[in-house]
Coordinates of C-alpha atoms and ligand atoms in Angstrom, one line a residue:
X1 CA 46.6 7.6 135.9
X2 CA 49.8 8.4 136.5
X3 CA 52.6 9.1 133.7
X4 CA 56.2 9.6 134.4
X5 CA 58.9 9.7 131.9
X6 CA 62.4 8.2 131.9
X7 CA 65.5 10.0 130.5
X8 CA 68.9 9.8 130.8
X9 CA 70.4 11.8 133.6
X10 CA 72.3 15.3 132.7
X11 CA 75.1 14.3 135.6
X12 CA 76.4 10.4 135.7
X13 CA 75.5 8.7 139.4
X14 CA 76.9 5.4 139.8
X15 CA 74.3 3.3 142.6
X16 CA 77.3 2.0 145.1
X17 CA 76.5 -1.6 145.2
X18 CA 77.9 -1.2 149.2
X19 CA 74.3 0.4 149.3
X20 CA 73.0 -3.6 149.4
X21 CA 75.5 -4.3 152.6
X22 CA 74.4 -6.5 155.3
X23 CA 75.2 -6.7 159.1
X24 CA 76.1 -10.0 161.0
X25 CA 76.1 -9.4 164.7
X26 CA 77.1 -12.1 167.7
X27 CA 73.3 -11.7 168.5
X28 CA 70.7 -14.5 169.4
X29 CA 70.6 -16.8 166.4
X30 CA 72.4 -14.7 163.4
X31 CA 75.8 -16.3 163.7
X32 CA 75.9 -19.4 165.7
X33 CA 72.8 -21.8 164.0
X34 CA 72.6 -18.8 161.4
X35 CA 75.4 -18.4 159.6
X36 CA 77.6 -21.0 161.6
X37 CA 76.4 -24.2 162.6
X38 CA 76.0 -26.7 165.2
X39 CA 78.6 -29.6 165.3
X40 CA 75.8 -31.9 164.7
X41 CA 73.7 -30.4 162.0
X42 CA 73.6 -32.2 158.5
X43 CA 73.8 -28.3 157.0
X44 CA 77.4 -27.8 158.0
X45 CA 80.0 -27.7 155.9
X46 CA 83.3 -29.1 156.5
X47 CA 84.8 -25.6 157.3
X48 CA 81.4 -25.1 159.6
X49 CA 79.3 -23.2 157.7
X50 CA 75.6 -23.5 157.4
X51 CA 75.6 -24.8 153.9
X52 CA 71.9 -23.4 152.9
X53 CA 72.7 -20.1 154.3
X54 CA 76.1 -19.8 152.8
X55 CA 74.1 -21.1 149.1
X56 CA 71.2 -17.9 149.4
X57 CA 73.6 -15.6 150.7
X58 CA 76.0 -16.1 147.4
X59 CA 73.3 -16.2 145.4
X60 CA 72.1 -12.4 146.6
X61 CA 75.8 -11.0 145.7
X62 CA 76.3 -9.4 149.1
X63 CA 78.9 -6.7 148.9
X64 CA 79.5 -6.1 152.4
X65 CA 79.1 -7.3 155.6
X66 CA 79.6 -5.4 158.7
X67 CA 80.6 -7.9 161.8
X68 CA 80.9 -8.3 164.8
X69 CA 78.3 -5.9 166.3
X70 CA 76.6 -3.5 166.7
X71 CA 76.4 -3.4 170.7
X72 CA 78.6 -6.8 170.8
X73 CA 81.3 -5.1 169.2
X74 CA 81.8 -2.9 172.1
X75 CA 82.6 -6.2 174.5
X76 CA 84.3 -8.5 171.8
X77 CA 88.1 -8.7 172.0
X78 CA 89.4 -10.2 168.3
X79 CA 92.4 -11.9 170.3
X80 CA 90.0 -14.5 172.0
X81 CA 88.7 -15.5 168.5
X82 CA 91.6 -16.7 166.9
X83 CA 93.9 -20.0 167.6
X84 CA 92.8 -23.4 168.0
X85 CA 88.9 -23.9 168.5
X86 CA 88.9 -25.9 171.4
X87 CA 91.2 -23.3 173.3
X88 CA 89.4 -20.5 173.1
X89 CA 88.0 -18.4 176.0
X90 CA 84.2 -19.3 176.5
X91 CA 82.8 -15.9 177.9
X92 CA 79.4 -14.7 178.3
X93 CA 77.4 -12.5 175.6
X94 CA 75.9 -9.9 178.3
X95 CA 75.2 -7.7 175.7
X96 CA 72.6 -10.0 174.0
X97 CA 71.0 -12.2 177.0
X98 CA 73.6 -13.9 178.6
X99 CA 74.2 -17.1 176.3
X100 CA 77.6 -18.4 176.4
X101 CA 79.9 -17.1 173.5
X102 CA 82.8 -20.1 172.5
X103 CA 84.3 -17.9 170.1
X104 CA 84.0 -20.7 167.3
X105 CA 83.1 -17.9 164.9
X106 CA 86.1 -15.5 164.6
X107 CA 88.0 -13.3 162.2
X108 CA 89.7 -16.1 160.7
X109 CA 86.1 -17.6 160.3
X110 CA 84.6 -13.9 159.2
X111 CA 87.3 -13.6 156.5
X112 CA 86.9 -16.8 154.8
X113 CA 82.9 -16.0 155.1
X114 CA 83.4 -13.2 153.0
X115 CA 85.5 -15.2 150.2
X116 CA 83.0 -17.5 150.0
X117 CA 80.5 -14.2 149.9
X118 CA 82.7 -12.4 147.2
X119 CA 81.8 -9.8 149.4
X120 CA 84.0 -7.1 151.3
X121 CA 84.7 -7.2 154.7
X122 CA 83.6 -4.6 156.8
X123 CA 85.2 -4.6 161.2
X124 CA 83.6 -3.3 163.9
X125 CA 86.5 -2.2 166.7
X126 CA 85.5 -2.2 170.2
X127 CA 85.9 1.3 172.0
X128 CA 83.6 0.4 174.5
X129 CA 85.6 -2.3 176.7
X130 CA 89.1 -2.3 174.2
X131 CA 91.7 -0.1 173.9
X132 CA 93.4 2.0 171.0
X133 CA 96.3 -0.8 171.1
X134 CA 94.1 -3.9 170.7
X135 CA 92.4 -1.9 167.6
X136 CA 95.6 -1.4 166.3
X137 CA 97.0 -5.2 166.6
X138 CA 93.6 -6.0 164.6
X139 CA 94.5 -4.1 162.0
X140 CA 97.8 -5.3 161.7
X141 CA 96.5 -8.7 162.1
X142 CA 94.3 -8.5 159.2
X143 CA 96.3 -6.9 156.9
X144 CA 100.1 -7.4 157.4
X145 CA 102.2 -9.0 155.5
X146 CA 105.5 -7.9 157.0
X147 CA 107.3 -10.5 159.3
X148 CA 105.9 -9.7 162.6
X149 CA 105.2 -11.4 165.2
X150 CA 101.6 -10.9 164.6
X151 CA 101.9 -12.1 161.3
X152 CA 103.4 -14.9 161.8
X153 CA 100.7 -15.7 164.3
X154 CA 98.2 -15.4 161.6
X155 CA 100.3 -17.9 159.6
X156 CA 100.3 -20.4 162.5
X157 CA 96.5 -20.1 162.6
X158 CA 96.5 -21.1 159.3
X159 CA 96.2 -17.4 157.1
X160 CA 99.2 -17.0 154.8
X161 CA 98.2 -13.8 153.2
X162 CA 96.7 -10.6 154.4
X163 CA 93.2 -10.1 153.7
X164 CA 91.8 -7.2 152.4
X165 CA 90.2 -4.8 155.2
X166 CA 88.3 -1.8 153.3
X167 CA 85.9 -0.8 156.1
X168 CA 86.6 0.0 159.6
X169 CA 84.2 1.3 162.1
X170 CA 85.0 2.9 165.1
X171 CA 82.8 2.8 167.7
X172 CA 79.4 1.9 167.4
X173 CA 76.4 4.1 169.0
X174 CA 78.3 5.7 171.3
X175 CA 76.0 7.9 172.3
X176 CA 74.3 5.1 173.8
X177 CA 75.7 1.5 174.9
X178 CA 78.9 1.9 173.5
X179 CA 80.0 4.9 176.0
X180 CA 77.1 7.3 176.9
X181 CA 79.4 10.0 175.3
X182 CA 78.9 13.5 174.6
X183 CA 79.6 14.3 170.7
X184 CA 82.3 16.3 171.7
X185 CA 84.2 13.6 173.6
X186 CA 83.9 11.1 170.7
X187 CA 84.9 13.4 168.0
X188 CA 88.3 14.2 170.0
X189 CA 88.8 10.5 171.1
X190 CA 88.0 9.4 167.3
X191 CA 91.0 11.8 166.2
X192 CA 93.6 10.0 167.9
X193 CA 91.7 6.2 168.0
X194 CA 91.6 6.7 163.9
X195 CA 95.1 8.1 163.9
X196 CA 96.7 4.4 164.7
X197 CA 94.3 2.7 162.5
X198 CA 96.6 1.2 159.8
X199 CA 96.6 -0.2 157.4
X200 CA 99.5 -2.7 156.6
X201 CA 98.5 -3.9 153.2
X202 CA 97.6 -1.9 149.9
X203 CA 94.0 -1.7 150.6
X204 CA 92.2 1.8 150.8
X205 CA 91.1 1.6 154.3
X206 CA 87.9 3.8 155.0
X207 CA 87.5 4.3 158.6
X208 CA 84.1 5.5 159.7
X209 CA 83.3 7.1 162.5
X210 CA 80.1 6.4 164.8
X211 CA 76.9 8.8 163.4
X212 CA 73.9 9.7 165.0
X213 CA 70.9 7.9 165.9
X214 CA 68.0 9.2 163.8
X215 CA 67.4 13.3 163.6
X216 CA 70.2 13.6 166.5
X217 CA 71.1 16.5 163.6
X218 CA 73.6 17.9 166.4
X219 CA 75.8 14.9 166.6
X220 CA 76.3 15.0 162.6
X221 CA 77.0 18.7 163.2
X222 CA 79.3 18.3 166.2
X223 CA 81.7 15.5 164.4
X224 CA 82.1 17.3 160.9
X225 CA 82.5 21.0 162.9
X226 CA 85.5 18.8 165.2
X227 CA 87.0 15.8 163.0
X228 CA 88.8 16.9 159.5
X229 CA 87.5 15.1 156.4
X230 CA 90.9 13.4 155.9
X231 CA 90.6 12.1 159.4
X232 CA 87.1 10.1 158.9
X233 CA 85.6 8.7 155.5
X234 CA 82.7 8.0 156.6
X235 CA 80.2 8.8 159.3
X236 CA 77.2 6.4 159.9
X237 CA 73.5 6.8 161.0
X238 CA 71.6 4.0 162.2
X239 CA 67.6 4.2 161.9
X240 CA 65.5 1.7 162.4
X241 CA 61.4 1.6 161.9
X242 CA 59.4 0.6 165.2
X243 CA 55.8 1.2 164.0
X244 CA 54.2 2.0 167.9
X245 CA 57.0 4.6 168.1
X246 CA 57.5 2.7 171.9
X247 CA 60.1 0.6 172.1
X248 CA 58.4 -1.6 175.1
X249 CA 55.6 -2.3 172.4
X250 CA 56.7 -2.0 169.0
X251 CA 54.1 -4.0 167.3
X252 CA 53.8 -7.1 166.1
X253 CA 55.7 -8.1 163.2
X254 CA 52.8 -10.2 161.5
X255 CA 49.4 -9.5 162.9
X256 CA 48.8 -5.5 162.3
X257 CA 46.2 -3.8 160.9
X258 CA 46.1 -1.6 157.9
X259 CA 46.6 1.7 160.4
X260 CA 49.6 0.3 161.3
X261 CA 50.8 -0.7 158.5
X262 CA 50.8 2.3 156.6
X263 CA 52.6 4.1 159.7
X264 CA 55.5 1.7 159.2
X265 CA 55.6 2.6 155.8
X266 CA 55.3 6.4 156.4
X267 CA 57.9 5.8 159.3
X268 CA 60.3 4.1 156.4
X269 CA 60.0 7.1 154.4
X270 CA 61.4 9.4 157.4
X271 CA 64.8 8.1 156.0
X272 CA 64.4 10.6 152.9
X273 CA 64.1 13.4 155.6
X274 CA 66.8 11.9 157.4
X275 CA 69.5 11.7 154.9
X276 CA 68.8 15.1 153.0
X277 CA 69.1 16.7 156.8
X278 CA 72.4 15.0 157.1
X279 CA 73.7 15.5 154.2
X280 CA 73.4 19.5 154.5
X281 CA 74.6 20.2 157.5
X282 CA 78.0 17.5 156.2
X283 CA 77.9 19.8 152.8
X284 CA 78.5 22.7 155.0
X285 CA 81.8 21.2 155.9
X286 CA 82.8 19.1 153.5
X287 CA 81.1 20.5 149.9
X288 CA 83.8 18.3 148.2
X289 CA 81.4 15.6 149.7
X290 CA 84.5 13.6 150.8
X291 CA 83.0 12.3 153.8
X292 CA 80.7 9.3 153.1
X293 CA 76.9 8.8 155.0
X294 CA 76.9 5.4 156.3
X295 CA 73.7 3.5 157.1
X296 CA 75.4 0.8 158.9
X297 CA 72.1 0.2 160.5
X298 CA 68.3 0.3 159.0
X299 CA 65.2 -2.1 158.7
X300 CA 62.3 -2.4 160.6
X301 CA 62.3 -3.3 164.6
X302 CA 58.5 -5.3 166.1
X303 CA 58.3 -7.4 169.2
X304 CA 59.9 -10.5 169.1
X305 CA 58.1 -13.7 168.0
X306 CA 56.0 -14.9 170.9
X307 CA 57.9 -17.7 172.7
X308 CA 60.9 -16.6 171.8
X309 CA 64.4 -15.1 173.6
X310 CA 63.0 -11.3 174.1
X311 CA 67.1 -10.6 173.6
X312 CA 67.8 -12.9 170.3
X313 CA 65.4 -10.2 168.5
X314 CA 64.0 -13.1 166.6
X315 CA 61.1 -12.0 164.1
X316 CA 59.0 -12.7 161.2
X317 CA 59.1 -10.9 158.1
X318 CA 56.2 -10.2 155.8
X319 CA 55.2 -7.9 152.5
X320 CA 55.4 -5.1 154.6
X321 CA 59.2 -5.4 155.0
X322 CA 59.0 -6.1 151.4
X323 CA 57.6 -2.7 150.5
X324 CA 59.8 -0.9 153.2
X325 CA 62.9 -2.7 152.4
X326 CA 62.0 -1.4 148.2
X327 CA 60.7 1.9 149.1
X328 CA 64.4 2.7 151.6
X329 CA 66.3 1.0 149.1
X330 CA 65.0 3.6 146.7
X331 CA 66.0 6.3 148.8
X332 CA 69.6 5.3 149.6
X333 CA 70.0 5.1 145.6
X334 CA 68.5 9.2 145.0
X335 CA 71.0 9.9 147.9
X336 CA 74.2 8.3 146.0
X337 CA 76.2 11.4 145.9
X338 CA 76.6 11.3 150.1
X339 CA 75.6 7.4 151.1
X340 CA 78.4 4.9 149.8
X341 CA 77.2 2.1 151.9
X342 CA 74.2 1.0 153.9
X343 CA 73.7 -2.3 155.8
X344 CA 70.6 -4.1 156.8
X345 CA 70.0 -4.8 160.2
X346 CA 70.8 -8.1 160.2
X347 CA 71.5 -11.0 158.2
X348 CA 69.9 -14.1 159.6
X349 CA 67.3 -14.7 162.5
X350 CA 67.9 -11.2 163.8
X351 CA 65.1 -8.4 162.9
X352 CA 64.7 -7.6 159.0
X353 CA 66.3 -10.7 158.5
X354 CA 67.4 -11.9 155.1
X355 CA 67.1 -15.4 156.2
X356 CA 65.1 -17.4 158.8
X357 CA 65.9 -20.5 160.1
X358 CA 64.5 -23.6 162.0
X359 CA 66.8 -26.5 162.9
X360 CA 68.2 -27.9 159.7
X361 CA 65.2 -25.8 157.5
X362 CA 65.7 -22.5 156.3
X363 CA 63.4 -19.9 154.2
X364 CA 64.0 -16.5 152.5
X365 CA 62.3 -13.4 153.3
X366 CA 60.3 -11.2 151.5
X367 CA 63.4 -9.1 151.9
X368 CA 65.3 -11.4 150.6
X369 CA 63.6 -11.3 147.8
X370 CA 63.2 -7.5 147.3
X371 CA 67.5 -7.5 147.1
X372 CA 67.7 -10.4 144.9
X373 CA 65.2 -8.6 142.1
X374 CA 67.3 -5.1 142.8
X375 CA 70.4 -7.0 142.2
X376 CA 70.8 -5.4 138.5
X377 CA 71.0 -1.4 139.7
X378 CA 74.5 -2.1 141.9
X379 CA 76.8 0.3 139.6
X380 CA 74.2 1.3 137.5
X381 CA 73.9 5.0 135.8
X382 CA 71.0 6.3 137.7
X383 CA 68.4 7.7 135.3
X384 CA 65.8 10.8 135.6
X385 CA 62.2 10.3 136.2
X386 CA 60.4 13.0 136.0
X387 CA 56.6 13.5 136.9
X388 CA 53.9 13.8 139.4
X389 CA 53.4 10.9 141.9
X390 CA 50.5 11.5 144.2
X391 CA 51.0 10.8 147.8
X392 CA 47.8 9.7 150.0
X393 CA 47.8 9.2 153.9
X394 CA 51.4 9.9 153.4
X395 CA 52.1 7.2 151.0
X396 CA 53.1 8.1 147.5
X397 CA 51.2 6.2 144.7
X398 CA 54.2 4.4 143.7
X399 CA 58.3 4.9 143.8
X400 CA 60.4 4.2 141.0
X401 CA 64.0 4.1 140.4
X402 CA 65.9 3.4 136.8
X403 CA 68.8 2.5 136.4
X404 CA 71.2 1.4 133.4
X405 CA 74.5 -0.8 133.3
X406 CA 75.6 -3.0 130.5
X407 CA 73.4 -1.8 127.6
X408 CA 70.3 -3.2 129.6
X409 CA 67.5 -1.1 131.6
X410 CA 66.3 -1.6 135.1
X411 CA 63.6 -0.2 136.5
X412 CA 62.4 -1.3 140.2
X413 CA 58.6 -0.1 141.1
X414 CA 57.2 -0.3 144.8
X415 CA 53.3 0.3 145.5
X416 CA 53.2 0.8 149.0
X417 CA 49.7 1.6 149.4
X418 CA 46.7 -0.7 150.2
X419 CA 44.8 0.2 146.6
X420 CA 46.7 -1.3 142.8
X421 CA 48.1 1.5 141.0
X422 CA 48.1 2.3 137.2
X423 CA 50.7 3.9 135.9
X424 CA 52.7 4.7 132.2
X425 CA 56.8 4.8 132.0
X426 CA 57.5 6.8 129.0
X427 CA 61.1 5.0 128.4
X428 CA 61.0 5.6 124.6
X429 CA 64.2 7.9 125.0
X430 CA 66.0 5.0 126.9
X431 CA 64.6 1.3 125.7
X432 CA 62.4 -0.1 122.8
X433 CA 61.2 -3.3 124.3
X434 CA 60.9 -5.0 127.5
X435 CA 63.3 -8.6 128.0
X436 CA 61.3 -9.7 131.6
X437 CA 59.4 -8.7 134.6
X438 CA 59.5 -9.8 137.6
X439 CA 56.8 -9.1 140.6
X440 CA 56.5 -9.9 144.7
X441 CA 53.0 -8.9 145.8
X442 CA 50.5 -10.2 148.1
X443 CA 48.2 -9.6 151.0
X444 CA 50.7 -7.2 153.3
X445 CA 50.7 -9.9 155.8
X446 CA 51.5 -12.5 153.3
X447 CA 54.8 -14.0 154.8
X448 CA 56.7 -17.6 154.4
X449 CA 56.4 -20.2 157.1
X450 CA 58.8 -23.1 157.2
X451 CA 56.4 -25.1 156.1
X452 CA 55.6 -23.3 153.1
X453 CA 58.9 -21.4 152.3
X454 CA 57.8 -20.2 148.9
X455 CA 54.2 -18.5 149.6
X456 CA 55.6 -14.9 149.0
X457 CA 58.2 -15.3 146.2
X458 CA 58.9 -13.6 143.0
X459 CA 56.6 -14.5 139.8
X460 CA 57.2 -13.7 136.1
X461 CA 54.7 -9.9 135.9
X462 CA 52.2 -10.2 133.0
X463 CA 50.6 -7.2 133.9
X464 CA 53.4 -5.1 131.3
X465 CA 52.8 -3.8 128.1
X466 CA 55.2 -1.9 125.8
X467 CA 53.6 0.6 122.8
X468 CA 55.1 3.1 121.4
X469 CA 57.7 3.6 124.2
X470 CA 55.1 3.6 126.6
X471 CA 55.2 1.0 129.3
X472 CA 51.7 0.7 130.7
X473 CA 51.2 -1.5 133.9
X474 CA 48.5 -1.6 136.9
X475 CA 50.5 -2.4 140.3
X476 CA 48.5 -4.2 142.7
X477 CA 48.9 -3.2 146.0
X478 CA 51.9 -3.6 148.3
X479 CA 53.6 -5.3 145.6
X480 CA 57.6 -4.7 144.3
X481 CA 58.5 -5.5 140.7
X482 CA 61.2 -5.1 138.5
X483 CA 61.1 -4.2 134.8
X484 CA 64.2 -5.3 132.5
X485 CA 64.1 -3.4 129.6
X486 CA 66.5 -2.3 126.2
Ligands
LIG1 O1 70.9 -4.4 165.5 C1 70.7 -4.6 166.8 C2 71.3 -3.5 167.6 O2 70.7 -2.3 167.3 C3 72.8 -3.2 167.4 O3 73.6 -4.1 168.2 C4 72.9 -1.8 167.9 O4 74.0 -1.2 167.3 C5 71.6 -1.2 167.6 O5 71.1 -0.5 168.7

């Protein structure tokens, strides 16, 4: 049995709700018939949003969404995604297999997603194909509201005021498709890209500069040893889970067998390694901790589902993303002090996808579900937990976070092993009695289908019982449930 015990914290940690961000790339089916849709679909709204998508999306309480790419950042030029819809340049996406890209969906129509969102706005400038200039112009697009010439072209396009740009990325994977660079190179081209990077309106701009992939330690090391903390407030890692460990056969995203699925898991957990290896080599740099980690990229990466466009990265999404989506979640929030922000790779019909959809039908994820029952820790007080959690094959027995905001508890639990769990809470010093609980469990394959959309959903948890300040409860196996408690 195991027995932890919840206290408050000796230091005050705030969860950033950026840490729920979500990514939206010009990739197979995210934003057009994702979050865009076709002329002809019954799901579009008059502005030509898919109306379903837009309804879960606001319903989650997104609080950032990172857009356009990714790789298709590093070939998208904002200038031919503004103006009149029927005059804008049709080009090929050759970063994503060679559909043609209209440029229906552009910042005017990425700005007014996030209003709808409530959510901040997070750009993605391309230093692959654009130049320092066209970054510039973006900026000043976005966020002017002097009388210039580009802002009076925004007005003509229909945008009176400046929106509000808090997030800027520059560069994205470098190291890879967006340059092949050395660290070195990018660290001394990012000093003078970020230098023209501003800011017209009175919105804190946080520029962020491309991170490693993974445990490429060196390339965190190389940036903070070259670029000054005032110069970059954030520096981004992307890691993403492919259980085979090859990328020409990942695994499949619903038929996998127990082995595999506990090396996904244990491959998930590699982010707790990741981020407290970051984070010390940026504390040798910058102990003030000015200089934010960024996850702008995380979640898990299979084959694609058979039958479908091997480049629209088009997959299913079962319990196991459940657990792995809980279980990194978990690990972003005990890294608050360094990561303000992380965002899950990607929104709709592209890998850990939020949201899948079909024609005119549509279903949320497991993962879906996991950040709608987290939604009470963003800005909460982290608590202490404290206690013994035994780990098996890798996998610990359970992870718990607790958090506290508005005189009301939350505590998230994730069994990510194959066998329930028993376990106590002591939470006397924080709550006297529990107001719900909530529970997603099922077989780890368990997954929803368009034709049965809620198979794996959240259900009220009966298995909780509160004595004496002790919260007693068996999780069953790969299962995520939240406790609301006061
Ligand atoms: O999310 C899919 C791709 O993964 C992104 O475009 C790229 O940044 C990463 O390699």
């Amino acid at each position: 049995m195991i027995r932890l015990q919840v206290t408050p914290a000796a230091e005050e940690k705030i969860v950033p709700a950026a840490q729920y961000g979500h990514f939206a790339e010009h990739l197979g089916r995210c934003i057009y018939d994702g979050i865009w849709a076709e002329d002809d679909s019954t799901k579009r709204s008059p502005e030509g949003y898919r109306t379903d998508v837009l309804e879960a999306l606001q319903k989650l309480q997104i609080p950032v969404l990172r857009w356009p790419g990714g790789c298709f950042a590093d070939a998208y030029h904002w200038r031919e995604g503004i103006g009149a819809p029927e005059s804008r340049p049709v080009r090929v996406n050759t970063v994503w297999g060679w559909p043609l890209e209209n440029n229906r969906f552009g910042t005017h129509e990425f700005f007014r997603l996030c209003e709808l969102l409530g959510c901040d706005a997070y750009l993605a400038a391309n230093m692959g194909s654009g130049t320092v200039q066209e970054m510039a112009d973006w900026v000043e697009y976005v966020t002017s509201d002097y009388d210039t010439t580009l802002t009076c072209e925004r007005r003509a396009n229909g945008r009176e005021h400046s929106w509000k740009l808090p997030y800027l990325g520059i560069g994205n994977e470098v190291w890879g498709g967006g340059g092949f660079m050395s660290p070195d190179h990018y660290a001394d081209l990012y000093r003078n890209w970020q230098n023209f990077a501003k800011p017209y309106n009175q919105t804190p701009l946080m520029k962020i500069a491309c991170g490693a992939s993974g445990e490429d330690y060196n390339w965190t090391e190389r940036m903070m040893a070259r670029v000054e903390p005032w110069m970059m407030q954030g520096l981004s890692v992307h890691y993403y889970v492919v259980p085979s460990g090859n990328w020409d056969a990942k695994g499949d995203a619903v038929r996998f067998t127990d082995e595999e699925y506990k090396e996904t898991i244990r491959k998930a957990l590699v982010m707790e390694e990741l981020l407290t290896k970051h984070s010390e080599i940026m504390d040798k740099y910058d102990p003030k901790k000015q200089v934010a980690l960024i996850v702008d990229e995380w979640g898990s990466w299979y084959d694609v589902t058979p039958g479908t466009n091997g480049a629209y990265l088009y997959q299913q999404n079962t319990m196991r993303d459940a657990v792995l989506a809980a279980c990194t979640l978990h690990i972003f929030h005990r890294h608050t002090d360094r990561v303000k922000m992380a965002n899950l790779a990607q929104t709709v019909n592209v890998l850990q996808a939020l949201i899948l959809t079909e024609g005119d039908r549509m279903l949320c994820t497991p993962t879906y579900h996991v950040f709608d029952l987290f939604r009470p820790h963003k800005d909460g007080v982290l608590l202490d937990i404290a206690g013994e959690i035994p780990v098996a094959e890798g996998l610990p027995a359970v992870s718990v976070i607790a958090t506290k905001k508005d005189g009301e508890i939350c505590i998230s639990l994730c069994n990510p092993a194959l066998q329930e769990t028993e376990l106590t809470l002591d939470v006397g010093a924080v709550a006297g009695e529990v107001l719900s609980a909530r529970i997603l469990a099922g077989d780890c394959h368990a997954h929803n289908t368009f034709d049965a959309p809620d198979a794996v959903c959240p259900v009220e948890y009966s298995g909780v019982t509160m004595e004496n300040g002790l919260l007693h409860m068996t999780l069953p196996a790969c299962a995520v449930a939240v406790v609301a408690l006061r």
